[in-house]
mmCIF file of C-alpha atoms in Angstrom:
data_model
loop_
_atom_site.group_PDB
_atom_site.id
_atom_site.type_symbol
_atom_site.label_atom_id
_atom_site.label_comp_id
_atom_site.label_asym_id
_atom_site.label_seq_id
_atom_site.Cartn_x
_atom_site.Cartn_y
_atom_site.Cartn_z
ATOM 1 C CA MET A 1271 38.824 104.282 -112.505
ATOM 2 C CA THR A 1272 41.822 106.185 -113.142
ATOM 3 C CA TYR A 1273 44.632 107.375 -109.670
ATOM 4 C CA THR A 1274 46.974 109.783 -108.981
ATOM 5 C CA THR A 1275 50.333 109.947 -106.460
ATOM 6 C CA THR A 1276 52.026 111.970 -104.905
ATOM 7 C CA PRO A 1277 56.019 112.832 -107.239
ATOM 8 C CA GLN A 1278 57.749 110.681 -106.135
ATOM 9 C CA HIS A 1279 60.763 113.411 -105.285
ATOM 10 C CA LYS A 1280 61.911 114.889 -102.811
ATOM 11 C CA ILE A 1281 59.235 117.898 -100.790
ATOM 12 C CA GLY A 1282 62.641 119.342 -98.172
ATOM 13 C CA SER A 1283 60.918 118.704 -95.371
ATOM 14 C CA GLY A 1284 63.594 120.285 -93.245
ATOM 15 C CA PHE A 1285 64.517 117.154 -91.486
ATOM 16 C CA GLY A 1286 67.091 114.516 -92.513
ATOM 17 C CA ALA A 1287 68.976 111.266 -91.035
ATOM 18 C CA ARG A 1288 70.102 112.151 -88.782
ATOM 19 C CA SER A 1289 66.214 113.558 -87.096
ATOM 20 C CA THR A 1290 64.841 111.650 -83.752
ATOM 21 C CA THR A 1291 61.696 111.007 -83.785
ATOM 22 C CA ASP A 1292 60.897 114.228 -80.993
ATOM 23 C CA ASP A 1293 62.748 116.199 -83.795
ATOM 24 C CA VAL A 1294 59.622 115.051 -86.299
ATOM 25 C CA LEU A 1295 56.726 114.837 -83.444
ATOM 26 C CA SER A 1296 57.741 118.764 -82.151
ATOM 27 C CA ASP A 1297 55.102 120.665 -83.687
ATOM 28 C CA THR A 1298 52.617 117.170 -83.092
ATOM 29 C CA ASP A 1299 49.575 116.636 -80.754
ATOM 30 C CA LEU A 1300 48.055 113.302 -81.158
ATOM 31 C CA THR A 1301 45.681 113.781 -78.044
ATOM 32 C CA GLY A 1302 42.532 111.698 -78.590
ATOM 33 C CA LYS A 1303 44.070 110.196 -81.958
ATOM 34 C CA LEU A 1304 44.465 105.590 -81.973
ATOM 35 C CA ALA A 1305 47.639 104.720 -83.073
ATOM 36 C CA VAL A 1306 48.039 100.280 -84.053
ATOM 37 C CA VAL A 1307 51.512 99.671 -84.353
ATOM 38 C CA THR A 1308 52.785 96.194 -85.454
ATOM 39 C CA GLY A 1309 55.910 94.871 -83.295
ATOM 40 C CA GLY A 1310 56.024 98.374 -81.113
ATOM 41 C CA TYR A 1311 57.231 96.770 -77.975
ATOM 42 C CA VAL A 1312 60.984 96.218 -79.931
ATOM 43 C CA GLY A 1313 63.455 97.740 -81.722
ATOM 44 C CA LEU A 1314 61.705 100.636 -84.287
ATOM 45 C CA GLY A 1315 58.550 99.489 -82.847
ATOM 46 C CA LEU A 1316 59.742 100.291 -79.782
ATOM 47 C CA GLU A 1317 60.585 103.876 -80.327
ATOM 48 C CA THR A 1318 57.252 104.464 -83.080
ATOM 49 C CA THR A 1319 54.762 103.768 -79.341
ATOM 50 C CA ARG A 1320 57.097 105.764 -76.928
ATOM 51 C CA ALA A 1321 56.834 109.215 -79.997
ATOM 52 C CA LEU A 1322 53.688 108.278 -80.202
ATOM 53 C CA THR A 1323 52.373 108.639 -76.689
ATOM 54 C CA ARG A 1324 54.673 111.050 -75.530
ATOM 55 C CA ALA A 1325 53.097 113.494 -78.288
ATOM 56 C CA GLY A 1326 49.365 112.301 -76.486
ATOM 57 C CA ALA A 1327 47.929 108.917 -78.763
ATOM 58 C CA ARG A 1328 46.428 105.896 -77.267
ATOM 59 C CA VAL A 1329 48.383 103.190 -78.944
ATOM 60 C CA VAL A 1330 47.169 99.656 -79.366
ATOM 61 C CA VAL A 1331 50.324 97.141 -79.518
ATOM 62 C CA PRO A 1332 49.345 93.640 -81.243
ATOM 63 C CA ALA A 1333 52.362 91.478 -80.684
ATOM 64 C CA ARG A 1334 53.844 87.707 -80.552
ATOM 65 C CA ARG A 1335 55.352 87.750 -78.435
ATOM 66 C CA ARG A 1336 53.226 88.974 -75.841
ATOM 67 C CA GLU A 1337 54.853 88.711 -72.195
ATOM 68 C CA VAL A 1338 57.828 90.315 -73.317
ATOM 69 C CA ALA A 1339 54.848 93.074 -75.136
ATOM 70 C CA GLU A 1340 53.599 94.092 -71.888
ATOM 71 C CA LYS A 1341 56.920 93.374 -70.274
ATOM 72 C CA ALA A 1342 58.055 96.030 -71.859
ATOM 73 C CA VAL A 1343 55.575 98.752 -72.731
ATOM 74 C CA GLY A 1344 52.665 97.323 -70.934
ATOM 75 C CA GLY A 1345 53.219 99.722 -68.347
ATOM 76 C CA VAL A 1346 53.867 102.966 -70.519
ATOM 77 C CA ASP A 1347 50.328 105.127 -69.909
ATOM 78 C CA GLY A 1348 48.134 105.307 -73.624
ATOM 79 C CA VAL A 1349 50.003 101.741 -74.308
ATOM 80 C CA GLU A 1350 47.783 98.620 -74.818
ATOM 81 C CA VAL A 1351 48.925 95.165 -76.035
ATOM 82 C CA ASP A 1352 47.113 92.496 -77.701
ATOM 83 C CA GLY A 1353 48.193 88.960 -79.042
ATOM 84 C CA LEU A 1354 49.267 88.584 -82.664
ATOM 85 C CA ASP A 1355 50.537 86.555 -84.905
ATOM 86 C CA LEU A 1356 50.756 87.688 -88.184
ATOM 87 C CA ALA A 1357 52.361 84.633 -89.297
ATOM 88 C CA ASP A 1358 48.656 83.109 -89.326
ATOM 89 C CA LEU A 1359 45.146 84.482 -90.108
ATOM 90 C CA ASP A 1360 43.096 82.613 -88.302
ATOM 91 C CA SER A 1361 45.487 85.168 -85.332
ATOM 92 C CA VAL A 1362 45.007 87.962 -87.479
ATOM 93 C CA ARG A 1363 41.179 87.145 -87.800
ATOM 94 C CA ASP A 1364 40.911 87.029 -83.818
ATOM 95 C CA PHE A 1365 43.090 89.618 -82.962
ATOM 96 C CA ALA A 1366 41.206 91.929 -85.698
ATOM 97 C CA ASP A 1367 37.616 91.086 -84.358
ATOM 98 C CA ARG A 1368 38.453 91.993 -80.901
ATOM 99 C CA PHE A 1369 39.507 95.041 -82.129
ATOM 100 C CA LEU A 1370 36.174 96.064 -84.507
ATOM 101 C CA ALA A 1371 34.085 94.321 -80.896
ATOM 102 C CA SER A 1372 35.660 97.865 -79.450
ATOM 103 C CA GLY A 1373 34.164 100.419 -81.883
ATOM 104 C CA ARG A 1374 36.644 102.412 -81.956
ATOM 105 C CA ASP A 1375 38.541 104.519 -84.883
ATOM 106 C CA ILE A 1376 41.627 104.021 -86.065
ATOM 107 C CA ASP A 1377 44.099 107.263 -87.128
ATOM 108 C CA ILE A 1378 47.620 105.622 -87.670
ATOM 109 C CA VAL A 1379 48.620 102.078 -88.095
ATOM 110 C CA VAL A 1380 52.754 101.245 -88.206
ATOM 111 C CA ASN A 1381 52.836 98.441 -90.435
ATOM 112 C CA ASN A 1382 56.153 97.372 -88.298
ATOM 113 C CA ALA A 1383 56.413 94.526 -86.947
ATOM 114 C CA GLY A 1384 59.212 91.811 -89.083
ATOM 115 C CA ILE A 1385 61.881 89.320 -90.075
ATOM 116 C CA MET A 1386 64.974 88.822 -91.610
ATOM 117 C CA ALA A 1387 67.297 86.875 -93.820
ATOM 118 C CA CYS A 1388 65.584 83.631 -91.408
ATOM 119 C CA PRO A 1389 66.241 80.854 -92.410
ATOM 120 C CA GLU A 1390 64.263 78.709 -94.728
ATOM 121 C CA THR A 1391 60.530 78.889 -92.681
ATOM 122 C CA ARG A 1392 57.187 77.379 -94.262
ATOM 123 C CA VAL A 1393 54.259 78.661 -92.171
ATOM 124 C CA GLY A 1394 50.621 77.952 -92.584
ATOM 125 C CA PRO A 1395 48.651 75.507 -93.873
ATOM 126 C CA ALA A 1396 49.666 76.207 -97.006
ATOM 127 C CA GLY A 1397 53.953 76.629 -96.594
ATOM 128 C CA TRP A 1398 54.016 79.801 -96.761
ATOM 129 C CA GLU A 1399 57.646 81.305 -97.580
ATOM 130 C CA ALA A 1400 57.531 82.540 -94.093
ATOM 131 C CA GLN A 1401 59.190 86.419 -95.031
ATOM 132 C CA PHE A 1402 56.809 87.345 -97.511
ATOM 133 C CA ALA A 1403 53.800 85.936 -94.894
ATOM 134 C CA THR A 1404 54.651 87.678 -92.357
ATOM 135 C CA ASN A 1405 56.487 90.548 -93.410
ATOM 136 C CA HIS A 1406 53.082 91.947 -96.408
ATOM 137 C CA LEU A 1407 50.629 89.341 -95.967
ATOM 138 C CA GLY A 1408 49.533 88.998 -92.160
ATOM 139 C CA HIS A 1409 49.818 92.882 -92.493
ATOM 140 C CA PHE A 1410 47.598 92.837 -95.789
ATOM 141 C CA ALA A 1411 45.740 91.216 -93.404
ATOM 142 C CA LEU A 1412 45.095 93.437 -90.643
ATOM 143 C CA VAL A 1413 44.920 96.220 -92.296
ATOM 144 C CA ASN A 1414 42.526 94.486 -94.643
ATOM 145 C CA ARG A 1415 40.388 93.371 -91.404
ATOM 146 C CA LEU A 1416 40.340 96.801 -89.549
ATOM 147 C CA TRP A 1417 39.492 98.890 -92.488
ATOM 148 C CA ALA A 1418 36.257 99.898 -91.562
ATOM 149 C CA PRO A 1419 37.538 101.758 -88.699
ATOM 150 C CA ILE A 1420 40.379 102.654 -90.448
ATOM 151 C CA ALA A 1421 38.444 103.710 -93.135
ATOM 152 C CA ARG A 1422 36.084 105.377 -90.323
ATOM 153 C CA GLY A 1423 39.370 107.850 -89.254
ATOM 154 C CA GLY A 1424 40.398 109.126 -92.227
ATOM 155 C CA GLY A 1425 43.709 107.077 -90.811
ATOM 156 C CA ARG A 1426 46.847 106.852 -92.177
ATOM 157 C CA VAL A 1427 48.453 103.266 -93.294
ATOM 158 C CA VAL A 1428 52.633 103.640 -92.648
ATOM 159 C CA SER A 1429 53.933 99.697 -94.091
ATOM 160 C CA VAL A 1430 57.647 99.125 -93.306
ATOM 161 C CA SER A 1431 59.738 98.519 -95.941
ATOM 162 C CA SER A 1432 64.113 98.135 -96.558
ATOM 163 C CA ARG A 1433 66.360 99.479 -98.628
ATOM 164 C CA GLY A 1434 66.716 95.832 -99.478
ATOM 165 C CA HIS A 1435 64.114 96.081 -101.733
ATOM 166 C CA HIS A 1436 67.017 96.388 -104.058
ATOM 167 C CA LEU A 1437 67.341 92.543 -103.483
ATOM 168 C CA SER A 1438 64.679 91.758 -105.569
ATOM 169 C CA ASP A 1439 61.314 92.537 -107.887
ATOM 170 C CA ILE A 1440 57.854 90.042 -107.005
ATOM 171 C CA ARG A 1441 58.677 86.440 -107.616
ATOM 172 C CA TRP A 1442 55.449 86.137 -110.067
ATOM 173 C CA ASN A 1443 56.416 82.493 -110.991
ATOM 174 C CA ASP A 1444 57.991 81.728 -108.099
ATOM 175 C CA ILE A 1445 56.814 83.802 -105.014
ATOM 176 C CA HIS A 1446 57.502 80.622 -102.754
ATOM 177 C CA PHE A 1447 60.684 79.668 -103.581
ATOM 178 C CA GLU A 1448 59.020 76.059 -104.152
ATOM 179 C CA LEU A 1449 60.622 76.011 -107.487
ATOM 180 C CA GLY A 1450 64.767 76.216 -106.732
ATOM 181 C CA PRO A 1451 66.640 76.829 -104.106
ATOM 182 C CA TYR A 1452 66.049 79.105 -101.668
ATOM 183 C CA ASP A 1453 67.713 82.362 -100.922
ATOM 184 C CA LYS A 1454 67.071 84.498 -97.763
ATOM 185 C CA TRP A 1455 68.174 87.466 -99.271
ATOM 186 C CA ALA A 1456 65.940 87.117 -102.017
ATOM 187 C CA ALA A 1457 63.641 86.771 -100.188
ATOM 188 C CA TYR A 1458 63.884 89.344 -97.914
ATOM 189 C CA GLY A 1459 64.442 92.068 -100.941
ATOM 190 C CA GLN A 1460 60.521 89.554 -102.240
ATOM 191 C CA ALA A 1461 59.207 90.905 -99.082
ATOM 192 C CA LYS A 1462 60.084 94.395 -98.480
ATOM 193 C CA THR A 1463 59.132 95.381 -102.503
ATOM 194 C CA ALA A 1464 55.588 93.668 -101.035
ATOM 195 C CA ASN A 1465 55.435 96.152 -98.574
ATOM 196 C CA VAL A 1466 56.096 99.214 -100.776
ATOM 197 C CA LEU A 1467 53.746 97.646 -103.448
ATOM 198 C CA PHE A 1468 50.481 97.474 -101.087
ATOM 199 C CA ALA A 1469 51.323 100.785 -99.809
ATOM 200 C CA ILE A 1470 51.266 102.417 -103.857
ATOM 201 C CA HIS A 1471 48.496 100.189 -104.273
ATOM 202 C CA LEU A 1472 46.200 100.594 -100.794
ATOM 203 C CA ASP A 1473 46.588 104.607 -101.325
ATOM 204 C CA ALA A 1474 45.143 105.139 -104.289
ATOM 205 C CA LEU A 1475 42.190 103.124 -103.034
ATOM 206 C CA GLY A 1476 42.151 104.367 -100.096
ATOM 207 C CA ARG A 1477 42.238 108.507 -101.275
ATOM 208 C CA GLU A 1478 38.500 108.761 -101.709
ATOM 209 C CA SER A 1479 37.596 107.524 -97.956
ATOM 210 C CA GLY A 1480 40.539 109.592 -96.431
ATOM 211 C CA VAL A 1481 42.570 107.080 -95.717
ATOM 212 C CA ARG A 1482 47.113 107.779 -97.223
ATOM 213 C CA ALA A 1483 49.521 105.272 -97.423
ATOM 214 C CA PHE A 1484 53.543 105.781 -96.983
ATOM 215 C CA ALA A 1485 55.982 103.101 -96.774
ATOM 216 C CA LEU A 1486 59.898 103.984 -95.474
ATOM 217 C CA HIS A 1487 63.228 102.434 -95.285
ATOM 218 C CA PRO A 1488 64.276 103.801 -91.982
ATOM 219 C CA GLY A 1489 67.958 103.054 -91.861
ATOM 220 C CA GLU A 1490 69.876 100.746 -90.906
ATOM 221 C CA ILE A 1491 70.164 100.108 -87.475
ATOM 222 C CA LEU A 1492 71.460 97.363 -85.832
ATOM 223 C CA THR A 1493 67.690 95.912 -83.898
ATOM 224 C CA GLU A 1494 66.838 92.573 -82.836
ATOM 225 C CA LEU A 1495 65.461 92.660 -86.626
ATOM 226 C CA VAL A 1496 69.507 90.969 -87.163
ATOM 227 C CA ARG A 1497 68.312 87.951 -85.080
ATOM 228 C CA HIS A 1498 69.447 85.795 -87.761
ATOM 229 C CA THR A 1499 72.408 87.245 -89.356
ATOM 230 C CA PRO A 1500 75.963 85.247 -87.779
ATOM 231 C CA ARG A 1501 78.123 87.770 -86.325
ATOM 232 C CA GLU A 1502 80.721 86.807 -89.333
ATOM 233 C CA GLU A 1503 77.837 87.936 -92.105
ATOM 234 C CA MET A 1504 77.329 90.695 -89.927
ATOM 235 C CA ILE A 1505 81.078 91.718 -89.790
ATOM 236 C CA GLU A 1506 81.102 90.561 -93.864
ATOM 237 C CA ARG A 1507 78.164 93.169 -94.253
ATOM 238 C CA GLY A 1508 80.115 96.508 -93.388
ATOM 239 C CA TRP A 1509 77.264 96.157 -90.576
ATOM 240 C CA ILE A 1510 79.963 95.846 -87.676
ATOM 241 C CA ASP A 1511 84.020 95.422 -86.882
ATOM 242 C CA GLU A 1512 86.039 92.345 -85.853
ATOM 243 C CA ASN A 1513 85.302 94.046 -81.638
ATOM 244 C CA GLY A 1514 82.178 93.906 -82.067
ATOM 245 C CA ASN A 1515 81.572 98.042 -82.983
ATOM 246 C CA VAL A 1516 79.247 99.387 -84.730
ATOM 247 C CA SER A 1517 79.352 101.341 -88.154
ATOM 248 C CA GLU A 1518 79.195 105.234 -87.571
ATOM 249 C CA GLY A 1519 76.739 105.139 -90.834
ATOM 250 C CA PHE A 1520 74.392 103.732 -88.766
ATOM 251 C CA LYS A 1521 71.551 105.109 -86.726
ATOM 252 C CA THR A 1522 69.876 105.116 -83.221
ATOM 253 C CA PRO A 1523 66.727 103.304 -83.015
ATOM 254 C CA GLU A 1524 65.867 107.163 -82.412
ATOM 255 C CA GLN A 1525 66.751 107.857 -85.087
ATOM 256 C CA GLY A 1526 65.439 104.386 -86.975
ATOM 257 C CA ALA A 1527 62.021 105.349 -85.945
ATOM 258 C CA ALA A 1528 62.116 108.661 -86.977
ATOM 259 C CA THR A 1529 61.019 108.580 -90.559
ATOM 260 C CA GLN A 1530 58.029 106.076 -89.967
ATOM 261 C CA VAL A 1531 56.541 108.336 -87.455
ATOM 262 C CA TRP A 1532 56.802 111.289 -89.800
ATOM 263 C CA ALA A 1533 55.723 110.065 -92.988
ATOM 264 C CA ALA A 1534 52.547 108.780 -89.997
ATOM 265 C CA THR A 1535 51.778 111.922 -88.185
ATOM 266 C CA SER A 1536 53.740 114.460 -90.089
ATOM 267 C CA ALA A 1537 51.238 117.850 -91.421
ATOM 268 C CA GLN A 1538 53.645 118.004 -94.668
ATOM 269 C CA LEU A 1539 52.067 114.910 -95.678
ATOM 270 C CA ASP A 1540 48.078 116.078 -95.628
ATOM 271 C CA GLY A 1541 46.869 115.722 -99.378
ATOM 272 C CA MET A 1542 49.937 113.462 -100.240
ATOM 273 C CA GLY A 1543 50.283 109.012 -100.408
ATOM 274 C CA GLY A 1544 51.260 106.634 -102.813
ATOM 275 C CA VAL A 1545 55.386 106.713 -102.015
ATOM 276 C CA TYR A 1546 58.120 105.454 -100.602
ATOM 277 C CA CYS A 1547 59.895 108.010 -97.514
ATOM 278 C CA GLU A 1548 63.951 107.629 -96.723
ATOM 279 C CA ASP A 1549 66.000 110.196 -93.959
ATOM 280 C CA CYS A 1550 61.986 112.004 -93.012
ATOM 281 C CA ASP A 1551 61.545 112.510 -96.537
ATOM 282 C CA ILE A 1552 59.918 110.962 -100.061
ATOM 283 C CA ALA A 1553 62.970 109.758 -100.921
ATOM 284 C CA GLU A 1554 64.113 110.480 -104.965
ATOM 285 C CA PRO A 1555 63.923 107.085 -108.238
ATOM 286 C CA ALA A 1556 66.864 105.132 -107.768
ATOM 287 C CA PRO A 1557 69.343 106.000 -111.274
ATOM 288 C CA PRO A 1558 68.582 102.525 -113.048
ATOM 289 C CA ASN A 1559 71.234 100.147 -113.546
ATOM 290 C CA ASP A 1560 72.789 101.611 -109.921
ATOM 291 C CA ASP A 1561 73.777 100.083 -107.156
ATOM 292 C CA SER A 1562 73.995 102.345 -104.343
ATOM 293 C CA TRP A 1563 71.144 101.049 -102.551
ATOM 294 C CA VAL A 1564 69.832 105.363 -102.434
ATOM 295 C CA GLY A 1565 65.924 105.586 -103.379
ATOM 296 C CA VAL A 1566 63.330 102.476 -104.653
ATOM 297 C CA ARG A 1567 63.571 100.826 -107.560
ATOM 298 C CA ASP A 1568 60.733 101.571 -109.941
ATOM 299 C CA TYR A 1569 59.615 98.158 -109.601
ATOM 300 C CA ALA A 1570 58.447 98.777 -105.891
ATOM 301 C CA THR A 1571 56.129 101.392 -107.341
ATOM 302 C CA ASP A 1572 55.012 100.636 -110.616
ATOM 303 C CA SER A 1573 50.450 100.685 -109.449
ATOM 304 C CA ALA A 1574 49.865 97.851 -112.520
ATOM 305 C CA GLN A 1575 52.553 96.058 -110.744
ATOM 306 C CA ALA A 1576 50.850 96.874 -107.454
ATOM 307 C CA ALA A 1577 47.706 95.925 -108.224
ATOM 308 C CA ARG A 1578 48.527 92.972 -109.399
ATOM 309 C CA LEU A 1579 49.790 92.510 -106.373
ATOM 310 C CA TRP A 1580 47.246 93.324 -104.344
ATOM 311 C CA ALA A 1581 44.851 90.444 -106.466
ATOM 312 C CA VAL A 1582 47.700 87.627 -105.197
ATOM 313 C CA SER A 1583 47.430 89.106 -101.730
ATOM 314 C CA ALA A 1584 43.638 88.519 -102.605
ATOM 315 C CA ASP A 1585 42.965 85.128 -103.327
ATOM 316 C CA LEU A 1586 46.084 83.856 -100.933
ATOM 317 C CA THR A 1587 44.246 85.488 -97.403
ATOM 318 C CA GLY A 1588 40.677 85.479 -98.321
ATOM 319 C CA VAL A 1589 40.077 89.218 -97.526
ATOM 320 C CA ASN A 1590 39.752 92.057 -99.450
ATOM 321 C CA ALA A 1591 37.998 94.586 -97.939
ATOM 322 C CA ALA A 1592 38.985 96.564 -101.356
#
């Protein structure tokens, strides 16, 4: 079967880098819709949960730190919290089984939870590299286990990537950093590239069932995601100055969550999918040999690479609804 995807070019959405979740949802009624937002209780996930519920959706928040999640969103009307550790495939299976038993359809999945630039950490019985395992493999297994209700709902699956994908292609010969020294930023970059490739292939597989998938860069936002980055490194990277003031180029959480909310709900994207977005629009391809970090690298939208990663991920997780 030959698949085609939406052109990787801007559509002129009318929104931009400073648009907020309220801006992109101003004319949207999500009453009767059900969304699953991983990590939907902190940072961009919390803003996503709040925005979707304000528009009328019910939101299921799978959370590794369930007590923290209950405190953050447990009292919000339309939100339910359940336990899920993306680094533990048994936990993913158990959450999915509980959800499947409810018999509900899924309209929106936002694969939002993740970790960034953490010290070398091994998870699972095979000792997988934690960023690839958590950011990619856990979400891969989750979506595949929830495939039936997603397909019944003709759902949109949104994969929260990052311009960090510019840091690394997939390290096909050493995905889990077993053969050489560990590089926390290369590991993060690889995981974010995997997030894009996952959406590309999922969209190709799901299109006939009415399932569409998108990946995105939310922008630079100072959230709990930076917890593994020392203050000195944040200063060196220009995220904050020596007095702790955040860079003027950074977005607020409401602005940062806008692109994933737009990708999950916008009628402007009806009939589209399999593309990478930024600033509430489809992104342009990154120019070759350009170091501006704008747009999407061609290796992250390569359909052959996406299919290869899907096969590797299915083999590693033992789950493949396709």
